[in-house]
Coordinates of C-alpha atoms and ligand atoms in Angstrom, one line a residue:
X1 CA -1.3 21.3 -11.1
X2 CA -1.1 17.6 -11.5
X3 CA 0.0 17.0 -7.8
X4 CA -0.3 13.4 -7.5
X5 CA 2.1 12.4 -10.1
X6 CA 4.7 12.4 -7.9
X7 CA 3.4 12.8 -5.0
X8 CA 3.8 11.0 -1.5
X9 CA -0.1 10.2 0.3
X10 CA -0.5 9.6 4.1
X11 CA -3.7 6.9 4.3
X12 CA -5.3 7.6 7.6
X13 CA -7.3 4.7 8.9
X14 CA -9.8 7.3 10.3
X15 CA -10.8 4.5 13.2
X16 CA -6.9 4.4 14.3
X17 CA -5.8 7.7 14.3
X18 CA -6.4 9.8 16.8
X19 CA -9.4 10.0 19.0
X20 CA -10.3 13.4 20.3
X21 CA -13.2 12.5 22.6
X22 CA -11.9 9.6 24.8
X23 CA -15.0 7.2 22.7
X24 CA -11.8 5.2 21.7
X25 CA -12.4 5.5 17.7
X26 CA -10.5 8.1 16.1
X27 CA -12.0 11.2 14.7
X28 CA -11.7 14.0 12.1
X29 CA -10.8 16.4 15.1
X30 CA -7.8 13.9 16.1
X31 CA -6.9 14.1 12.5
X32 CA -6.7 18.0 12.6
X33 CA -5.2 17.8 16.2
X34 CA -2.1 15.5 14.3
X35 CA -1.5 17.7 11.6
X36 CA 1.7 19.6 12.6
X37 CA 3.0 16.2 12.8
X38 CA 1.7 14.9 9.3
X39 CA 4.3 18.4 8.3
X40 CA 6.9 17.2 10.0
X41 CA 6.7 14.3 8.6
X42 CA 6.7 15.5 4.8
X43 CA 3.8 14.0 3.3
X44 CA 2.2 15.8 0.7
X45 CA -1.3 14.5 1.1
X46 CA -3.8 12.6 3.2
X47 CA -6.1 9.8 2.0
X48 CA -9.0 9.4 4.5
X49 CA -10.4 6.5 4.9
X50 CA -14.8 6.3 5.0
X51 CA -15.9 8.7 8.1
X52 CA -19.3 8.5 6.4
X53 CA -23.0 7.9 8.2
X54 CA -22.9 4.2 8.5
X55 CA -23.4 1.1 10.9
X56 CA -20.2 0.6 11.1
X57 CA -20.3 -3.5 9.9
X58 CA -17.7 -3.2 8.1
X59 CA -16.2 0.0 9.7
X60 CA -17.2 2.7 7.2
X61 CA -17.4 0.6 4.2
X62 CA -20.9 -0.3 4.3
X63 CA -21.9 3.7 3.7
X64 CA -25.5 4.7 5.1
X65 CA -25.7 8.2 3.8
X66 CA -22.5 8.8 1.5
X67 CA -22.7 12.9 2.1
X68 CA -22.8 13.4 5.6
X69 CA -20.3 12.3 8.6
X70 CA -20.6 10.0 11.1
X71 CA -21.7 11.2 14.8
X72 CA -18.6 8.7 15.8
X73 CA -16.2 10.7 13.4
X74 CA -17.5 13.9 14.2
X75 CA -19.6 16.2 11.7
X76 CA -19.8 18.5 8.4
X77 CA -18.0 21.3 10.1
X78 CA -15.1 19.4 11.7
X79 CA -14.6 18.0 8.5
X80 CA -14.5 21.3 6.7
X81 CA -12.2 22.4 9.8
X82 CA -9.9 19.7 8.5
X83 CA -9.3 20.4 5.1
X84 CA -9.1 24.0 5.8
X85 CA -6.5 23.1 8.4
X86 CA -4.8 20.8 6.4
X87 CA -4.4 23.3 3.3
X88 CA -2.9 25.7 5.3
X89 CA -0.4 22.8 6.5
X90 CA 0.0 22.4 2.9
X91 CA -1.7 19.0 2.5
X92 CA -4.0 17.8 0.4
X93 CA -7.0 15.4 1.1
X94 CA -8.0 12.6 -0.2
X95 CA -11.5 11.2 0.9
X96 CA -12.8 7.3 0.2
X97 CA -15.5 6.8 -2.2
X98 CA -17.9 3.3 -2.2
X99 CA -19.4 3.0 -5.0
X100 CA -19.9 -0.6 -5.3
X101 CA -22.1 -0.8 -2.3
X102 CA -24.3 0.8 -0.1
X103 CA -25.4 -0.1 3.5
X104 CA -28.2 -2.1 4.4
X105 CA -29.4 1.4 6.1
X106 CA -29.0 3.0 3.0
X107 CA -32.5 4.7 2.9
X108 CA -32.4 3.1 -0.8
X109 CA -32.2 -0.4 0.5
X110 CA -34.7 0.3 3.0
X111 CA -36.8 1.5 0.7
X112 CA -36.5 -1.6 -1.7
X113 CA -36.9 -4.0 1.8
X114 CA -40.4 -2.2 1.7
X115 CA -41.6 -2.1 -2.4
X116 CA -42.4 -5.5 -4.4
X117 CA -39.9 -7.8 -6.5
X118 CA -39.9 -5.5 -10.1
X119 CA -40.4 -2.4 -8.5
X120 CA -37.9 0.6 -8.9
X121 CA -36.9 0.6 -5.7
X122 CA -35.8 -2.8 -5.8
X123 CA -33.9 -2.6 -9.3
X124 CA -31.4 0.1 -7.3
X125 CA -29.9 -3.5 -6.2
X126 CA -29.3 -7.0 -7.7
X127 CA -32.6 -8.7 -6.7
X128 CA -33.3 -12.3 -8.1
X129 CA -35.9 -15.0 -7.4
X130 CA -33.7 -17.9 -5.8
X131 CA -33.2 -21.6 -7.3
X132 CA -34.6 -24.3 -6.3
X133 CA -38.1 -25.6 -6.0
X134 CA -38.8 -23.1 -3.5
X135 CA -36.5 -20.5 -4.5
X136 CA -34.2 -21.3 -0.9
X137 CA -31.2 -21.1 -3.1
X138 CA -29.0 -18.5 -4.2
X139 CA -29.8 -17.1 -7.3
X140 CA -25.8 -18.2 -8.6
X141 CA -22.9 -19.5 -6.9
X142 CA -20.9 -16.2 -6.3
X143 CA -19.1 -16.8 -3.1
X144 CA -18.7 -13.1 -0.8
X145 CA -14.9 -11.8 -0.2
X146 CA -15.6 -12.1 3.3
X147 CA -16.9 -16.0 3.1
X148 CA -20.5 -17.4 2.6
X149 CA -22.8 -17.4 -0.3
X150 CA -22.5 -13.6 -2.0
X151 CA -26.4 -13.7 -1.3
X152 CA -28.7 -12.7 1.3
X153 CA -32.7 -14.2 1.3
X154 CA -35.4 -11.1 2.2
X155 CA -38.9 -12.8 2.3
X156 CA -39.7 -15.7 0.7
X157 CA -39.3 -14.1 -3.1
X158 CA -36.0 -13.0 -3.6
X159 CA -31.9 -12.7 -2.4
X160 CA -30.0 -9.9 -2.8
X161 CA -26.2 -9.6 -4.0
X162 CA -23.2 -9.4 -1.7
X163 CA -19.8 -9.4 -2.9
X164 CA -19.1 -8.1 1.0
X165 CA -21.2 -8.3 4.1
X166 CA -24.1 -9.3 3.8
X167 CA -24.5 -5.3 5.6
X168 CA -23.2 -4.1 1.9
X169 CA -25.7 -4.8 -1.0
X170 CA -23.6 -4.3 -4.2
X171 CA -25.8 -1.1 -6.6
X172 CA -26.9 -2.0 -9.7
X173 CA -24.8 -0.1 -12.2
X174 CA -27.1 -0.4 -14.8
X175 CA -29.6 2.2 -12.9
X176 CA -29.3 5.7 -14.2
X177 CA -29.9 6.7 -10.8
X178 CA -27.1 4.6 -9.1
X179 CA -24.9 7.0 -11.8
X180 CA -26.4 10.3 -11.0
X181 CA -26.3 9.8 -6.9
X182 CA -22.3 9.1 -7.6
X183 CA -21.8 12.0 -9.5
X184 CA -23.9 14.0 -6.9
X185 CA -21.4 12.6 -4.6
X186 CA -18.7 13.6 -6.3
X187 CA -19.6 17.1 -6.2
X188 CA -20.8 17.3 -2.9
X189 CA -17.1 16.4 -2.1
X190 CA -14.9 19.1 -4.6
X191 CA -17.3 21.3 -3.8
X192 CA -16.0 21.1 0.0
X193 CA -12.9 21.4 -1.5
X194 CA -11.5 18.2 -1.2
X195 CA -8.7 17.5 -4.0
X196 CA -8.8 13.7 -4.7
X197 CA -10.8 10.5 -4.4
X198 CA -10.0 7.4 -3.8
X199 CA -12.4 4.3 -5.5
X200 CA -13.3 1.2 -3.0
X201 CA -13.4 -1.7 -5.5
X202 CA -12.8 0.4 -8.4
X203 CA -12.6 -3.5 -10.4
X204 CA -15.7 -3.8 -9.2
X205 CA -19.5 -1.8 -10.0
X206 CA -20.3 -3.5 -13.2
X207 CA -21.7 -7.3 -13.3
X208 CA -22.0 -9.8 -16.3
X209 CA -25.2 -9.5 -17.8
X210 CA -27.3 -12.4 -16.6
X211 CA -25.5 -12.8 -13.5
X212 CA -24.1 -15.9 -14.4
X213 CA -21.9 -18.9 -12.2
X214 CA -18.8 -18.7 -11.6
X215 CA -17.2 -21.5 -13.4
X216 CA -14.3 -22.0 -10.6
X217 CA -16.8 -21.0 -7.6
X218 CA -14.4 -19.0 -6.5
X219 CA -14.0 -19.2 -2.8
X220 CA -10.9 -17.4 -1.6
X221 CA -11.1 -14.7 1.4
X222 CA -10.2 -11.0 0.3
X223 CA -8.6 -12.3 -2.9
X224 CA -9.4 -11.2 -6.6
X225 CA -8.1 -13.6 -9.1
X226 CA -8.0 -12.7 -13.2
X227 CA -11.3 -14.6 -15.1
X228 CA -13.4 -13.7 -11.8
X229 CA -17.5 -12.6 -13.2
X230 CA -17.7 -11.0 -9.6
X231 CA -14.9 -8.1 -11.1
X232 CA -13.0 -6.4 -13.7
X233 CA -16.3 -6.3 -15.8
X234 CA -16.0 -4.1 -19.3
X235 CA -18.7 -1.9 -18.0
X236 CA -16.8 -0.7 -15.3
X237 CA -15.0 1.7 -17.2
X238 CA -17.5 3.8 -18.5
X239 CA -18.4 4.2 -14.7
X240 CA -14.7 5.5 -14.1
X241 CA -15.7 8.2 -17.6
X242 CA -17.9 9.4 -15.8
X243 CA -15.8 9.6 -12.7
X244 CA -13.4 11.5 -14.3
X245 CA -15.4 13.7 -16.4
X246 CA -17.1 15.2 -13.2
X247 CA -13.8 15.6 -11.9
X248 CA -12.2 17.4 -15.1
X249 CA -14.2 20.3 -14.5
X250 CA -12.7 20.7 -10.8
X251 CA -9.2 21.8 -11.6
X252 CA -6.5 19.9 -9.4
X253 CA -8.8 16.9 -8.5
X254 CA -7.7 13.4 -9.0
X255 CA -9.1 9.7 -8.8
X256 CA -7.1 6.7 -7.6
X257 CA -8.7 3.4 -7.8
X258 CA -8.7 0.3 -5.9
X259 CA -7.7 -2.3 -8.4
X260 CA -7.2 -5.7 -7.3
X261 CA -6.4 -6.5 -11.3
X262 CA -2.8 -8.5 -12.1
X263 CA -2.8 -8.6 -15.7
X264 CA -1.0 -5.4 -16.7
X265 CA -3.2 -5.2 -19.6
X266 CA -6.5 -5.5 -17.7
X267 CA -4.9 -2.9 -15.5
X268 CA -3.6 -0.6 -17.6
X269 CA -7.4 -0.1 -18.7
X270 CA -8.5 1.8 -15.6
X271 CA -5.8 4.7 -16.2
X272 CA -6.3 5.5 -19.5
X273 CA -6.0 9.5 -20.3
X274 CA -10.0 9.2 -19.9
X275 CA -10.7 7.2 -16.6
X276 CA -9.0 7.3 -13.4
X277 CA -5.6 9.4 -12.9
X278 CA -4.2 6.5 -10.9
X279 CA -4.8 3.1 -9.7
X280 CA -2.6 1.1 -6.6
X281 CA -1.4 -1.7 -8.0
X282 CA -1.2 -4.4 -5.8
X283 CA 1.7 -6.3 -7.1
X284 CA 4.9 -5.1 -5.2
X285 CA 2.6 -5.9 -2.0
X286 CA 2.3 -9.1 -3.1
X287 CA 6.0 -10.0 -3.4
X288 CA 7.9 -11.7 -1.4
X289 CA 10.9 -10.0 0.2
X290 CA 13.4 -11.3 -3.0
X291 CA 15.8 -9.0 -5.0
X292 CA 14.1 -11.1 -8.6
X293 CA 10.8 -11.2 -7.7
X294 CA 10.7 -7.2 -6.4
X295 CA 12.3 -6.4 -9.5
X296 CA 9.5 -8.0 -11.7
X297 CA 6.9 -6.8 -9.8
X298 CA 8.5 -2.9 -10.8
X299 CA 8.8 -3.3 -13.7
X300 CA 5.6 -5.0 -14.5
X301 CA 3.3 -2.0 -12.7
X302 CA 5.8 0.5 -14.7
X303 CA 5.2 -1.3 -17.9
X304 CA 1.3 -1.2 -16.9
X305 CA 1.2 2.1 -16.7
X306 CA 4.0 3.5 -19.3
X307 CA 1.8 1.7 -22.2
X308 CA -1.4 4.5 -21.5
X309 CA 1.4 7.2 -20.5
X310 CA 0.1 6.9 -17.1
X311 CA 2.6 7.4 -13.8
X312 CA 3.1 4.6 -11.4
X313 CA 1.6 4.5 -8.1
X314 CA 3.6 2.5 -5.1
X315 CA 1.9 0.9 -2.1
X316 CA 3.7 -1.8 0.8
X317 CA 0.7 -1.5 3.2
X318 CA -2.7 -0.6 3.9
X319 CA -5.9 -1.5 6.1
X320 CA -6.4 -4.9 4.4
X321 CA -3.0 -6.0 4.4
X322 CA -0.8 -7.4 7.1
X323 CA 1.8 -4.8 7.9
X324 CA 5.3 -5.4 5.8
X325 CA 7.1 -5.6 8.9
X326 CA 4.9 -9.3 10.1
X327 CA 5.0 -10.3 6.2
X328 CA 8.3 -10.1 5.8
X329 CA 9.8 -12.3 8.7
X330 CA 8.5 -10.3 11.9
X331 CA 10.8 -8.7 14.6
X332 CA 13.9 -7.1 13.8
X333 CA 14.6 -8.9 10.4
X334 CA 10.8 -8.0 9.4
X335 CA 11.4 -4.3 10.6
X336 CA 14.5 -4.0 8.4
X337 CA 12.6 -5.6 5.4
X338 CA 10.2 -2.9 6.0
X339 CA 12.4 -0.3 5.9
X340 CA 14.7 -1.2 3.4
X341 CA 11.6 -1.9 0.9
X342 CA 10.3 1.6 2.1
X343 CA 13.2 3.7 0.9
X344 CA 12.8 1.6 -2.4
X345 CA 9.0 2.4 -3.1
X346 CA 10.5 5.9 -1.9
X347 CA 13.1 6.1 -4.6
X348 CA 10.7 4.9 -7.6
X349 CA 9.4 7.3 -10.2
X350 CA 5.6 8.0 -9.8
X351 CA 3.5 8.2 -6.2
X352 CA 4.0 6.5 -2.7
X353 CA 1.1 5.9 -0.6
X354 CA 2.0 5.3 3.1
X355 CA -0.4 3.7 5.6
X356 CA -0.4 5.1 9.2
X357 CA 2.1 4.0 11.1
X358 CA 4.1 2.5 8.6
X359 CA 6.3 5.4 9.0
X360 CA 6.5 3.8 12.8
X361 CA 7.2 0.4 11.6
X362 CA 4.1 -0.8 13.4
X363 CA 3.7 -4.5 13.4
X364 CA 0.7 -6.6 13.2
X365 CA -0.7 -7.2 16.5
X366 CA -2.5 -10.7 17.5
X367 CA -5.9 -9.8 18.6
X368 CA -7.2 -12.1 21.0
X369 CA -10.7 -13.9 19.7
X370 CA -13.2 -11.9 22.2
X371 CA -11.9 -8.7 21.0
X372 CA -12.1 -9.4 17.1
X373 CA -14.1 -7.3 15.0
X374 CA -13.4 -7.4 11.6
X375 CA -16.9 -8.9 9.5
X376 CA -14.2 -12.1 8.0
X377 CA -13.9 -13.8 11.7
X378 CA -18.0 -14.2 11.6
X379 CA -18.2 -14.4 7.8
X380 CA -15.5 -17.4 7.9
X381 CA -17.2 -19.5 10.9
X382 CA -13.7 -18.3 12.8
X383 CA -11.2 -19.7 10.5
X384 CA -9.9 -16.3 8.9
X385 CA -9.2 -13.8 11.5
X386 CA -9.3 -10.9 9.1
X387 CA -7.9 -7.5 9.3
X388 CA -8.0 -6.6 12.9
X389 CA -4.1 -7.1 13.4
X390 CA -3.3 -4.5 10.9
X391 CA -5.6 -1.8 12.1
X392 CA -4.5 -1.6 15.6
X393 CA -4.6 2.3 16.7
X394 CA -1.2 4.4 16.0
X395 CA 0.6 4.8 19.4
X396 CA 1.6 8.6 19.5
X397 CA 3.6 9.0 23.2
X398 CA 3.7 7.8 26.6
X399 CA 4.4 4.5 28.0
X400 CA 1.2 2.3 28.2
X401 CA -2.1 2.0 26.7
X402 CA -3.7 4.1 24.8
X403 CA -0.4 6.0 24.3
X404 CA -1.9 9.3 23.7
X405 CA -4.1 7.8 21.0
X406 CA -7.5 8.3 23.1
X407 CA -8.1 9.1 26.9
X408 CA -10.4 5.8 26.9
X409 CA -10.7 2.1 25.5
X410 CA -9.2 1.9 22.4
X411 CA -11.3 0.1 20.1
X412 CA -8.9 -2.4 19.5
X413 CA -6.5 -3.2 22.2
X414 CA -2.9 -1.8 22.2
X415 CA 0.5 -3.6 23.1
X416 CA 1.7 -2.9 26.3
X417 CA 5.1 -3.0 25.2
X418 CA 5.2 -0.4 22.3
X419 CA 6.9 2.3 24.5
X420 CA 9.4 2.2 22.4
X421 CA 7.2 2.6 19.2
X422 CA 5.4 5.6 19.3
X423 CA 5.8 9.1 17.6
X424 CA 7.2 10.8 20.5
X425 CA 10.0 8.2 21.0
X426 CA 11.1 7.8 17.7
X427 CA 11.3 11.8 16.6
X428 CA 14.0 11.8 19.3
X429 CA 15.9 8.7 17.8
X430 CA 17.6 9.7 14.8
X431 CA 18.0 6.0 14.1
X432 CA 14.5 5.0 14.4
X433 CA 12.3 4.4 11.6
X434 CA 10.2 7.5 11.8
X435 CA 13.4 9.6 11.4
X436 CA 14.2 7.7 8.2
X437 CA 11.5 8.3 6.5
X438 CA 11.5 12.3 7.6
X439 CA 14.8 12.4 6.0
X440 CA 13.5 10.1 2.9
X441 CA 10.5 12.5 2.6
X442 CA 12.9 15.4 3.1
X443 CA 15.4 14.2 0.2
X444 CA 12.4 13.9 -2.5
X445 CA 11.4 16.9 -1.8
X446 CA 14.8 18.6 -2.1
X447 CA 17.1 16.6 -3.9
X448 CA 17.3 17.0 -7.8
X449 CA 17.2 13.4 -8.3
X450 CA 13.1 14.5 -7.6
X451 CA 13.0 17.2 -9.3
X452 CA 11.4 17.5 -12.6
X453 CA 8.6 14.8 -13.9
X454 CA 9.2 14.7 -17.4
X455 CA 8.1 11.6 -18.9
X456 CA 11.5 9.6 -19.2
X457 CA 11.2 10.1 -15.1
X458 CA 8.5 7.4 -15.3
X459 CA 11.2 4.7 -15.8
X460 CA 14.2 3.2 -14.2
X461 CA 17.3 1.8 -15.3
X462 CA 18.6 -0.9 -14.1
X463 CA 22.7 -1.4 -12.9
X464 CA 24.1 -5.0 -12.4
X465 CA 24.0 -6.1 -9.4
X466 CA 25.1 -9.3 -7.0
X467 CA 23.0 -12.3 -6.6
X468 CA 20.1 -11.6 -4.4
X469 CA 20.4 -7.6 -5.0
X470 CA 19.0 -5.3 -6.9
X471 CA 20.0 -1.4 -8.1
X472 CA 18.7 1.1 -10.5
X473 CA 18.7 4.5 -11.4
X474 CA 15.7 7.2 -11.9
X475 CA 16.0 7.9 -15.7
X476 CA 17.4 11.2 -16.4
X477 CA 18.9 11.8 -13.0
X478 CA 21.5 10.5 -10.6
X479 CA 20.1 9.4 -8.1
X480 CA 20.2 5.5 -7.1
X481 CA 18.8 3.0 -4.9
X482 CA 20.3 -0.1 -4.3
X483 CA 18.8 -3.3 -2.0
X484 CA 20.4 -6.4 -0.6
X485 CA 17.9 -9.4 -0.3
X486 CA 20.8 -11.4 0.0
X487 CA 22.6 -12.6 3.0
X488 CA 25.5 -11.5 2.8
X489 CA 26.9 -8.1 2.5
X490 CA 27.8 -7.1 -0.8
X491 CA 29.4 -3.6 -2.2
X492 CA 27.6 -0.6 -2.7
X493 CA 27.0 1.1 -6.6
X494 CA 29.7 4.1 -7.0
X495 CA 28.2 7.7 -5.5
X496 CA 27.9 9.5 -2.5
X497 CA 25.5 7.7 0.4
X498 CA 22.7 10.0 0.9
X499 CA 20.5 7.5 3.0
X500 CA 20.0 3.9 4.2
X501 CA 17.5 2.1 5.9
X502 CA 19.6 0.3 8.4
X503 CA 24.1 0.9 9.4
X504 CA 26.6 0.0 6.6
X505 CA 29.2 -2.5 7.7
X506 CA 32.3 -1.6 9.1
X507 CA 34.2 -1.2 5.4
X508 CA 31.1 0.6 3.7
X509 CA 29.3 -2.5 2.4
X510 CA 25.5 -3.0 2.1
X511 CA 24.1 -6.0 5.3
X512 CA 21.8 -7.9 4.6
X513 CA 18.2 -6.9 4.6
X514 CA 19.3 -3.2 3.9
X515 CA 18.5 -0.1 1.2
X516 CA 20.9 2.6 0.1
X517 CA 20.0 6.0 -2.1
X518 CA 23.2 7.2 -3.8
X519 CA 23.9 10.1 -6.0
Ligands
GLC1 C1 -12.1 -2.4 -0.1 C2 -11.7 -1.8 1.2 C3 -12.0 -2.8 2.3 C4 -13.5 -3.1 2.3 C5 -14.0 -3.5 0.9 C6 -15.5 -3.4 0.9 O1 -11.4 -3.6 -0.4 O2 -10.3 -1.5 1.2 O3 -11.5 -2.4 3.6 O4 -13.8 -4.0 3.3 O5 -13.5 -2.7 -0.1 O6 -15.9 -2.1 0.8

């Protein structure tokens, strides 16, 4: 019943996925039209990224009507035509949840632009007089994740609060209504069917009484540091009760949070036996491509979770990330980074979430100025270039742009030199990355190293290992994974080679750069 403990999540970027009516955006139809390969594949479930009613400033995140679908992403039915589709491919969805923010098109917000400072409508939001003689300053000194003041003027009374775009005004979680919409969401959702959620800024919802400055005015881009008023607020967690208490009368359903939160302590909060089931922590993505530092990193989000006798949750990539591939070194060193770090992640106890095309060992691709979209290139005054690069549609066959991903303009533009890359290539190449992780995918789900999940299974053990490597065991079973950060080749842990992400040397020995499961 409790699926997600070990299981191994597909995010689609809903935008970069497939496009079934040549607009160049992907759709839920494309999704449903890419299913049979999502099988193949061996995933077990599908995170979906927002296809919600919305502007699109931040592409789905800045939600307009959080229970209907986008005309660009398709409708109600073709979204019920997916998840019945998908559970007969034996996948489970996942859909995206925002409850930090609404859209400016919210009817809400537009309803507040309309009513008086004090008025109900307006306490939906954070609304504050400014400072200042004339009130033309911001109300505090929160800076927004995307650059600029966190504030937004409307008239000559009173800003309203941004942590994003200014197109996203962050709820006021202190409004019984702001609760009662979200649990109204929530059901509209598992009522469809779906069988998980994951939280957008699941550190975030709750705000320090008094709103007050930030003593460090923090000003990094896309970056949540500990101390920070913007997030990680006490409050929060009663939010993330209620979350789950909706969801523990829908047998099967799950939570998993967005939590930008390093301090295992802080973290180990949000998936307590009464909040969320799971959370990503962000530390592993964080690391650099070093045997010492990726070993801390596991065992400080195992420890995080162990102490609440939660499962871990494992996560290389994702739509705000650059790709592993570009952050660790680029071409073909970067791609066999990637790969050997995949088939890690793969071999640790608890969940792996995969981010389309990861499985294709996409790169990030340099998106030329005129062609950026991403809300950070404006927000910055063109000095972060933002996400774009790691978004870039998933090439699927042919040889030039859009590569079966749409019959028009993709929405970002495409390599022309990913022949090579795309789905229909690689399933013919047994040595390609796509065919390593169907027989990575294939081995969880078959060997017994996988098997059972009782809770010694949350843990590792750790063997010696050279300088520069790292090797460990899954508690309980036999089954090893050893990685060589180093650069030279070193020997491989006793057992019988069941995988590796890149060819042994000549006399059996690990390369550089290189993963290896044993049993
Ligand atoms: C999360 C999303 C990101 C979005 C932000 C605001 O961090 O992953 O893409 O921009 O929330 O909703």
């Amino acid at each position: 019943m409790q699926w997600w403990r070990d299981a191994v999540v597909y995010q689609v970027y809903v935008r970069s996925f497939a496009d079934s009516d040549g607009d160049g955006v992907g759709d839920l139809a494309g999704v449903r039209s890419r299913l049979g390969y999502l099988e193949l594949l061996g995933v077990d479930a599908l995170w979906l990224t927002p296809f919600y009613r919305s502007p699109m400033a931040d592409h789905g995140y800045d939600v307009a009507d959080p229970r209907d679908v986008d005309p660009v992403f398709g409708d109600l039915a073709a979204f019920d035509a997916l998840v019945e589709d998908a559970h007969r491919h034996g996948l489970k969805i996942i859909v995206d949840l925002v409850p930090n923010h609404t859209s400016t098109e919210h009817e809400w917000f537009r309803a507040a632009l309309d009513s008086a400072p004090g008025s109900p409508e307006r306490a939906r939001y954070h609304f504050r007089p400014g400072k200042g003689e004339n009130g033309d300053e911001p109300p505090n000194n929160w800076r927004s994740i995307f650059g600029g003041p966190a504030w937004e003027r409307v008239g000559e009374e009173e800003w309203y609060l941004h942590l994003f775009a200014p197109e996203q005004a962050d709820l006021n979680w202190t409004n019984p209504e702001v609760w009662a919409d979200l649990e109204k969401t929530l059901r509209f959702w598992a009522d469809r069917g779906v069988d998980g959620f994951r939280i957008d800024v699941a550190h975030g919802m709750a705000k320090p009484d008094g709103l007050p400055d930030d003593p460090q005015a923090r000003i990094e881009l896309l970056a949540n540091t500990d101390g920070d008023p913007r997030f990680d607020q006490d409050g929060v967690h009663d939010v993330h009760r209620m979350v789950r208490a909706v969801l523990d009368h829908y047998p099967g359903r799950m939570a998993v949070g967005e939590i930008w939160v390093r301090d295992d302590e802080r973290f180990a909060r949000y998936v307590r036996p009464d909040e969320l089931h799971q959370g990503f922590n962000f530390r592993l993505l964080q690391t650099p491509f070093e045997a010492a530092a990726i070993r801390d990193a596991v065992e400080h989000s195992i420890a995080a979770v162990d102490a609440v006798g939660s499962r871990p949750t494992w996560t290389l990539s994702n739509h705000d990330i650059s790709r592993p591939v570009t952050r660790y070194g680029g071409g073909e060193v970067g791609l066999a980074r990637a790969r050997a770090m995949a088939l890690v992640v793969l071999a640790l106890p608890g969940s792996a979430y995969i981010y389309n095309g990861e499985e294709l060992g996409m790169p990030d691709v340099e998106v030329p100025d005129d062609a950026l979209q991403d809300p950070v290139w404006e927000r910055s005054g063109h000095t972060e270039r933002g996400r774009d690069s790691c978004r870039i549609p998933v090439p699927w066959e042919g040889s030039a742009p859009a590569y079966g991903f749409s019959t028009g303009e993709p929405w970002l533009p495409m390599p022309p030199d990913w022949d090579a890359l795309t789905a229909a290539e690689q399933l013919e190449d047994t040595g390609s990355t796509l065919s390593m992780f169907r027989h990575a995918l294939e081995l969880r789900h078959t060997h017994p190293g996988f098997a059972a999940t009782d809770d010694r299974r949350t843990r590792v053990e750790w063997y010696g290992a050279p300088p520069g490597c790292l090797a460990f065991r899954r508690s309980g079973t036999t089954l090893a994974c050893a990685l060589n950060t180093s650069d030279a080749p070193v020997p491989l842990p006793p057992g019988d080679v069941l995988v590796t992400s890149g060819p042994l040397t000549e006399d059996g020995q690990l390369p550089p750069d290189t993963a290896a499961w044993l049993a």
